[in-house]
Short mmCIF file of C-alpha atoms in Angstrom, two decimals:
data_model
loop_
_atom_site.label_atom_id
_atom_site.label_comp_id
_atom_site.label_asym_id
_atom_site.label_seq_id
_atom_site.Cartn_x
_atom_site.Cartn_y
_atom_site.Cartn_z
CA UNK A 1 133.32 1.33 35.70
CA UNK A 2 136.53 -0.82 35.84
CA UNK A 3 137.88 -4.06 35.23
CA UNK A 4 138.32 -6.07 32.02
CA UNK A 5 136.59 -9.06 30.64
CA UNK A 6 138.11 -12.29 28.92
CA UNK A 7 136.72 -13.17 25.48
CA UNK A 8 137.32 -16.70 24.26
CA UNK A 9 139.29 -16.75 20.99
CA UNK A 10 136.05 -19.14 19.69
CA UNK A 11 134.42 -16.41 19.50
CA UNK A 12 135.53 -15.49 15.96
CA UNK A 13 133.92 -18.92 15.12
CA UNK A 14 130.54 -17.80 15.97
CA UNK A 15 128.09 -17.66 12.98
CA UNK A 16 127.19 -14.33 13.82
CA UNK A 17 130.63 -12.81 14.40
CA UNK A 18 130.49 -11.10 10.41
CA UNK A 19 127.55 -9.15 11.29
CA UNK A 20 128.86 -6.14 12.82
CA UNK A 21 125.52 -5.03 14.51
CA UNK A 22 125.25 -8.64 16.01
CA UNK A 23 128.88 -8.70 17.52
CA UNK A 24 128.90 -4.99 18.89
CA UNK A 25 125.39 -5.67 20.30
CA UNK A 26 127.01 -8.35 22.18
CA UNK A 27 130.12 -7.01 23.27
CA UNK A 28 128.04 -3.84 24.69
CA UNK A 29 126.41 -6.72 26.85
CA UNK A 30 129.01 -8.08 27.78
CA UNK A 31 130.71 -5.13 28.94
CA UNK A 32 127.90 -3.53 30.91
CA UNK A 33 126.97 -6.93 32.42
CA UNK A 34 127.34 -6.01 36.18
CA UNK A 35 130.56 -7.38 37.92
CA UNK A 36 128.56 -7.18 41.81
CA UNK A 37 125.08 -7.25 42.67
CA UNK A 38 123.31 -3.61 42.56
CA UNK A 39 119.67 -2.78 43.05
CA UNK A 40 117.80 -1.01 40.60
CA UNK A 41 113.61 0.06 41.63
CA UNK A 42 114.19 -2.69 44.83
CA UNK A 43 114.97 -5.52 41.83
CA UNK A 44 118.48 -7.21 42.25
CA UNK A 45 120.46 -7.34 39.34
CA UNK A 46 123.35 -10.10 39.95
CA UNK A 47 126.87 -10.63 38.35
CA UNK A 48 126.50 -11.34 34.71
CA UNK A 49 123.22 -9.70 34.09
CA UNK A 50 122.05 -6.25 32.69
CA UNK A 51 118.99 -4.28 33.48
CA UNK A 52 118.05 -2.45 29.89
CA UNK A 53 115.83 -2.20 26.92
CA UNK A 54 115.43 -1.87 23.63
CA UNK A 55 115.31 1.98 23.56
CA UNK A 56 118.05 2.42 25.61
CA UNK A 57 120.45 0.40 23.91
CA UNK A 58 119.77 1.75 20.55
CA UNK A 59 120.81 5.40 22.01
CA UNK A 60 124.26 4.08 23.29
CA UNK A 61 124.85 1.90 20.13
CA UNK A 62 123.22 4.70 17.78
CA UNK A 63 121.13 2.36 16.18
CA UNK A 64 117.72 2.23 15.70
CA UNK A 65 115.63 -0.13 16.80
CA UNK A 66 114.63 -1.71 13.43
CA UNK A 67 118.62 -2.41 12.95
CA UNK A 68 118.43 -3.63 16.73
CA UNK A 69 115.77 -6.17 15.70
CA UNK A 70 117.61 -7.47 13.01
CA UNK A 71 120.65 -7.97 14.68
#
């Protein structure tokens, strides 16, 4: 994976930007967002969207998925 992404300076604005399992939650989204189309089991996943779950995210984040919920 390479490229960068542009984060708005808003952002520390958001209401949720003090809760640190809310903001790295969404910055993992943000950064495995696809940047080109890519087919996963003959779906197409465009730019800007992520094919995941719950599980799956908690591994990378090492979080379980109660604190997942919660965020």
């Amino acid at each position: 994976m390479q490229g960068f992404i542009q984060i708005h300076r808003k952002l520390l604005d958001w209401e949720w930007y003090d809760e640190p399992n809310t903001i790295r939650l969404f910055l993992h989204l943000l950064l495995k967002a696809n940047h080109k189309p890519k087919k996963y089991r003959r779906v197409i996943i465009i730019e800007g969207q992520v094919m995941t779950g719950q599980d799956l995210i908690a591994t990378q984040l090492k979080l379980t998925r109660n604190k997942l919920t919660v965020a």
